[in-house]
PDB file of C-alpha atoms in Angstrom:
ATOM      1  CA  MET A 754     -16.616 -26.934  -7.446  1.00 37.00           C
ATOM      2  CA  GLY A 755     -12.876 -26.644  -6.425  1.00 42.00           C
ATOM      3  CA  GLU A 756      -9.629 -25.738  -7.639  1.00 46.00           C
ATOM      4  CA  ALA A 757      -6.809 -28.510  -7.839  1.00 63.00           C
ATOM      5  CA  PRO A 758      -3.687 -26.821  -9.629  1.00 64.00           C
ATOM      6  CA  PHE A 759      -1.856 -26.647  -6.334  1.00 70.00           C
ATOM      7  CA  ALA A 760      -2.298 -30.251  -5.369  1.00 66.00           C
ATOM      8  CA  TYR A 761       1.253 -31.696  -5.006  1.00 63.00           C
ATOM      9  CA  TRP A 762       2.537 -28.296  -6.025  1.00 64.00           C
ATOM     10  CA  ALA A 763       5.502 -27.974  -3.771  1.00 62.00           C
ATOM     11  CA  TYR A 764       5.284 -30.983  -1.664  1.00 62.00           C
ATOM     12  CA  SER A 765       3.130 -34.173  -1.179  1.00 61.00           C
ATOM     13  CA  GLY A 766      -0.610 -34.169  -1.229  1.00 62.00           C
ATOM     14  CA  ALA A 767      -0.860 -34.139   2.471  1.00 64.00           C
ATOM     15  CA  GLU A 768       0.767 -30.806   2.524  1.00 68.00           C
ATOM     16  CA  SER A 769      -1.243 -29.430  -0.400  1.00 68.00           C
ATOM     17  CA  PRO A 770      -3.331 -26.409   0.233  1.00 76.00           C
ATOM     18  CA  PRO A 771      -7.204 -27.083   0.202  1.00 73.00           C
ATOM     19  CA  PRO A 772      -9.157 -26.401  -2.863  1.00 75.00           C
ATOM     20  CA  VAL A 773     -10.529 -22.863  -3.183  1.00 78.00           C
ATOM     21  CA  ARG A 774     -14.340 -22.526  -3.483  1.00 82.00           C
ATOM     22  CA  VAL A 775     -15.238 -21.429  -6.942  1.00 85.00           C
ATOM     23  CA  VAL A 776     -18.866 -20.186  -7.523  1.00 89.00           C
ATOM     24  CA  LEU A 777     -20.155 -20.700 -10.991  1.00 90.00           C
ATOM     25  CA  THR A 778     -23.375 -19.338 -12.706  1.00 90.00           C
ATOM     26  CA  TRP A 779     -25.177 -20.762 -15.901  1.00 94.00           C
ATOM     27  CA  ASP A 780     -25.360 -18.115 -18.553  1.00 91.00           C
ATOM     28  CA  GLY A 781     -27.714 -20.100 -20.808  1.00 95.00           C
ATOM     29  CA  GLN A 782     -24.894 -21.604 -22.756  1.00 94.00           C
ATOM     30  CA  ARG A 783     -22.145 -22.480 -20.228  1.00 89.00           C
ATOM     31  CA  TYR A 784     -20.985 -22.116 -16.703  1.00 89.00           C
ATOM     32  CA  ARG A 785     -18.972 -18.992 -15.886  1.00 85.00           C
ATOM     33  CA  VAL A 786     -17.254 -17.728 -12.771  1.00 85.00           C
ATOM     34  CA  ALA A 787     -19.552 -15.652 -10.617  1.00 87.00           C
ATOM     35  CA  HIS A 788     -17.022 -13.041  -9.514  1.00 85.00           C
ATOM     36  CA  ASN A 789     -19.772 -10.904  -7.927  1.00 88.00           C
ATOM     37  CA  LEU A 790     -20.783 -13.909  -5.697  1.00 91.00           C
ATOM     38  CA  MET A 791     -17.222 -14.669  -4.700  1.00 90.00           C
ATOM     39  CA  ARG A 792     -16.205 -11.240  -3.512  1.00 91.00           C
ATOM     40  CA  ALA A 793     -15.903 -10.868   0.157  1.00 93.00           C
ATOM     41  CA  GLU A 794     -14.413  -8.432   2.638  1.00 94.00           C
ATOM     42  CA  PRO A 795     -10.677  -8.918   3.167  1.00 92.00           C
ATOM     43  CA  PRO A 796      -9.492 -10.647   6.244  1.00 93.00           C
ATOM     44  CA  SER A 797      -8.453  -8.411   9.099  1.00 96.00           C
ATOM     45  CA  GLU A 798      -4.901  -7.366   9.625  1.00 96.00           C
ATOM     46  CA  ALA A 799      -4.969  -9.507  12.850  1.00 97.00           C
ATOM     47  CA  LEU A 800      -5.767 -12.643  11.024  1.00 96.00           C
ATOM     48  CA  LEU A 801      -3.232 -11.939   8.394  1.00 97.00           C
ATOM     49  CA  GLN A 802      -0.679 -11.362  11.012  1.00 97.00           C
ATOM     50  CA  ARG A 803      -1.541 -14.809  12.718  1.00 97.00           C
ATOM     51  CA  ARG A 804      -1.145 -16.522   9.324  1.00 95.00           C
ATOM     52  CA  LEU A 805       2.317 -14.858   8.960  1.00 97.00           C
ATOM     53  CA  SER A 806       3.334 -16.191  12.327  1.00 97.00           C
ATOM     54  CA  MET A 807       2.032 -19.652  11.546  1.00 95.00           C
ATOM     55  CA  ILE A 808       3.920 -19.696   8.246  1.00 95.00           C
ATOM     56  CA  ARG A 809       7.179 -18.586   9.836  1.00 95.00           C
ATOM     57  CA  ALA A 810       6.872 -21.172  12.714  1.00 96.00           C
ATOM     58  CA  ALA A 811       5.724 -24.135  10.523  1.00 91.00           C
ATOM     59  CA  ARG A 812       7.868 -26.716   8.720  1.00 89.00           C
ATOM     60  CA  PRO A 813       8.580 -25.376   5.159  1.00 88.00           C
ATOM     61  CA  GLU A 814       6.033 -27.662   3.403  1.00 84.00           C
ATOM     62  CA  ILE A 815       3.245 -26.601   5.834  1.00 86.00           C
ATOM     63  CA  GLY A 816       4.279 -22.856   5.724  1.00 90.00           C
ATOM     64  CA  CYS A 817       4.212 -23.033   1.965  1.00 89.00           C
ATOM     65  CA  SER A 818       0.797 -24.645   1.874  1.00 88.00           C
ATOM     66  CA  LEU A 819      -0.514 -21.986   4.158  1.00 91.00           C
ATOM     67  CA  LEU A 820       0.949 -19.156   2.089  1.00 94.00           C
ATOM     68  CA  VAL A 821      -0.633 -20.500  -0.985  1.00 91.00           C
ATOM     69  CA  GLN A 822      -3.966 -21.017   0.719  1.00 90.00           C
ATOM     70  CA  THR A 823      -3.964 -17.518   2.002  1.00 94.00           C
ATOM     71  CA  MET A 824      -2.893 -15.974  -1.323  1.00 94.00           C
ATOM     72  CA  LEU A 825      -5.614 -18.091  -3.159  1.00 90.00           C
ATOM     73  CA  GLU A 826      -8.344 -16.983  -0.682  1.00 91.00           C
ATOM     74  CA  LEU A 827      -7.329 -13.218  -1.101  1.00 94.00           C
ATOM     75  CA  ILE A 828      -7.249 -13.564  -4.951  1.00 91.00           C
ATOM     76  CA  TYR A 829     -10.482 -15.429  -5.401  1.00 88.00           C
ATOM     77  CA  THR A 830     -12.323 -12.921  -3.115  1.00 91.00           C
ATOM     78  CA  GLY A 831     -11.322 -10.023  -5.119  1.00 91.00           C
ATOM     79  CA  HIS A 832      -8.064  -8.912  -3.164  1.00 93.00           C
ATOM     80  CA  GLY A 833      -5.269  -9.799  -5.438  1.00 91.00           C
ATOM     81  CA  ASP A 834      -3.399  -6.697  -4.347  1.00 93.00           C
ATOM     82  CA  ARG A 835      -3.672  -7.775  -0.827  1.00 95.00           C
ATOM     83  CA  ALA A 836      -2.253 -11.280  -1.904  1.00 95.00           C
ATOM     84  CA  GLU A 837       0.773  -9.569  -3.384  1.00 94.00           C
ATOM     85  CA  GLN A 838       1.375  -7.628  -0.096  1.00 96.00           C
ATOM     86  CA  PHE A 839       1.057 -10.662   1.837  1.00 97.00           C
ATOM     87  CA  LEU A 840       3.535 -12.448  -0.211  1.00 97.00           C
ATOM     88  CA  LYS A 841       6.113  -9.664   0.270  1.00 96.00           C
ATOM     89  CA  ARG A 842       5.639  -9.910   3.971  1.00 97.00           C
ATOM     90  CA  ALA A 843       5.803 -13.646   4.038  1.00 96.00           C
ATOM     91  CA  LYS A 844       8.871 -13.814   1.785  1.00 95.00           C
ATOM     92  CA  PRO A 845      10.837 -10.629   2.297  1.00 94.00           C
ATOM     93  CA  ASP A 846      13.869 -11.962   0.298  1.00 94.00           C
ATOM     94  CA  GLU A 847      13.348 -10.716  -3.369  1.00 95.00           C
ATOM     95  CA  ALA A 848      15.070 -13.630  -4.984  1.00 96.00           C
ATOM     96  CA  GLU A 849      13.097 -16.220  -3.055  1.00 93.00           C
ATOM     97  CA  ARG A 850       9.883 -14.264  -3.454  1.00 94.00           C
ATOM     98  CA  THR A 851      10.423 -14.035  -7.315  1.00 94.00           C
ATOM     99  CA  THR A 852      11.056 -17.772  -7.537  1.00 93.00           C
ATOM    100  CA  PHE A 853       7.935 -18.384  -5.630  1.00 91.00           C
ATOM    101  CA  GLU A 854       5.731 -15.999  -7.531  1.00 92.00           C
ATOM    102  CA  GLN A 855       6.829 -17.389 -10.877  1.00 91.00           C
ATOM    103  CA  SER A 856       5.959 -20.837  -9.915  1.00 88.00           C
ATOM    104  CA  PHE A 857       2.725 -19.725  -8.212  1.00 89.00           C
ATOM    105  CA  SER A 858       1.669 -17.775 -11.293  1.00 89.00           C
ATOM    106  CA  ALA A 859       2.308 -20.651 -13.656  1.00 85.00           C
ATOM    107  CA  SER A 860       0.255 -23.076 -11.482  1.00 85.00           C
ATOM    108  CA  LEU A 861      -2.539 -20.487 -11.021  1.00 85.00           C
ATOM    109  CA  ALA A 862      -2.539 -20.071 -14.916  1.00 84.00           C
ATOM    110  CA  GLU A 863      -3.467 -23.872 -15.201  1.00 82.00           C
ATOM    111  CA  SER A 864      -6.851 -23.133 -13.667  1.00 82.00           C
ATOM    112  CA  PRO A 865      -9.761 -22.241 -16.068  1.00 79.00           C
ATOM    113  CA  TYR A 866     -11.270 -20.302 -13.334  1.00 79.00           C
ATOM    114  CA  ALA A 867      -8.272 -18.255 -12.246  1.00 77.00           C
ATOM    115  CA  PRO A 868      -8.356 -14.528 -12.265  1.00 69.00           C
ATOM    116  CA  ALA A 869      -5.328 -12.726 -13.709  1.00 58.00           C
ATOM    117  CA  TRP A 870      -2.574 -12.394 -11.272  1.00 53.00           C
ATOM    118  CA  PRO A 871      -0.584 -10.502 -10.206  1.00 55.00           C
ATOM    119  CA  PRO A 872      -3.265  -7.732 -10.319  1.00 50.00           C
TER     120      PRO A 872
END
């Protein structure tokens, strides 16, 4: 099952970030998010640095999509604090970051599976 609140979020569908994998478990009455099965080790600093370089070098719509994708991956694998740190590195300008964060949070809240963010 995947997430779609970010389809067409900032740009066209072609530039939308891919859906996040959400693992559900049946509790006898309904499906619930299996947070314990979604937790993973955080990506290495080298990978995060490569992503930052790609975001900065890409056209704005592609950079935005990669930023959202990276943040969602971090959040859904149990590393919301790292997502927040990554955002600060990707968008060092406080006003730009605040605008992005408000829009991101509003879109994330549309998902029935989203964990609370910011952490």
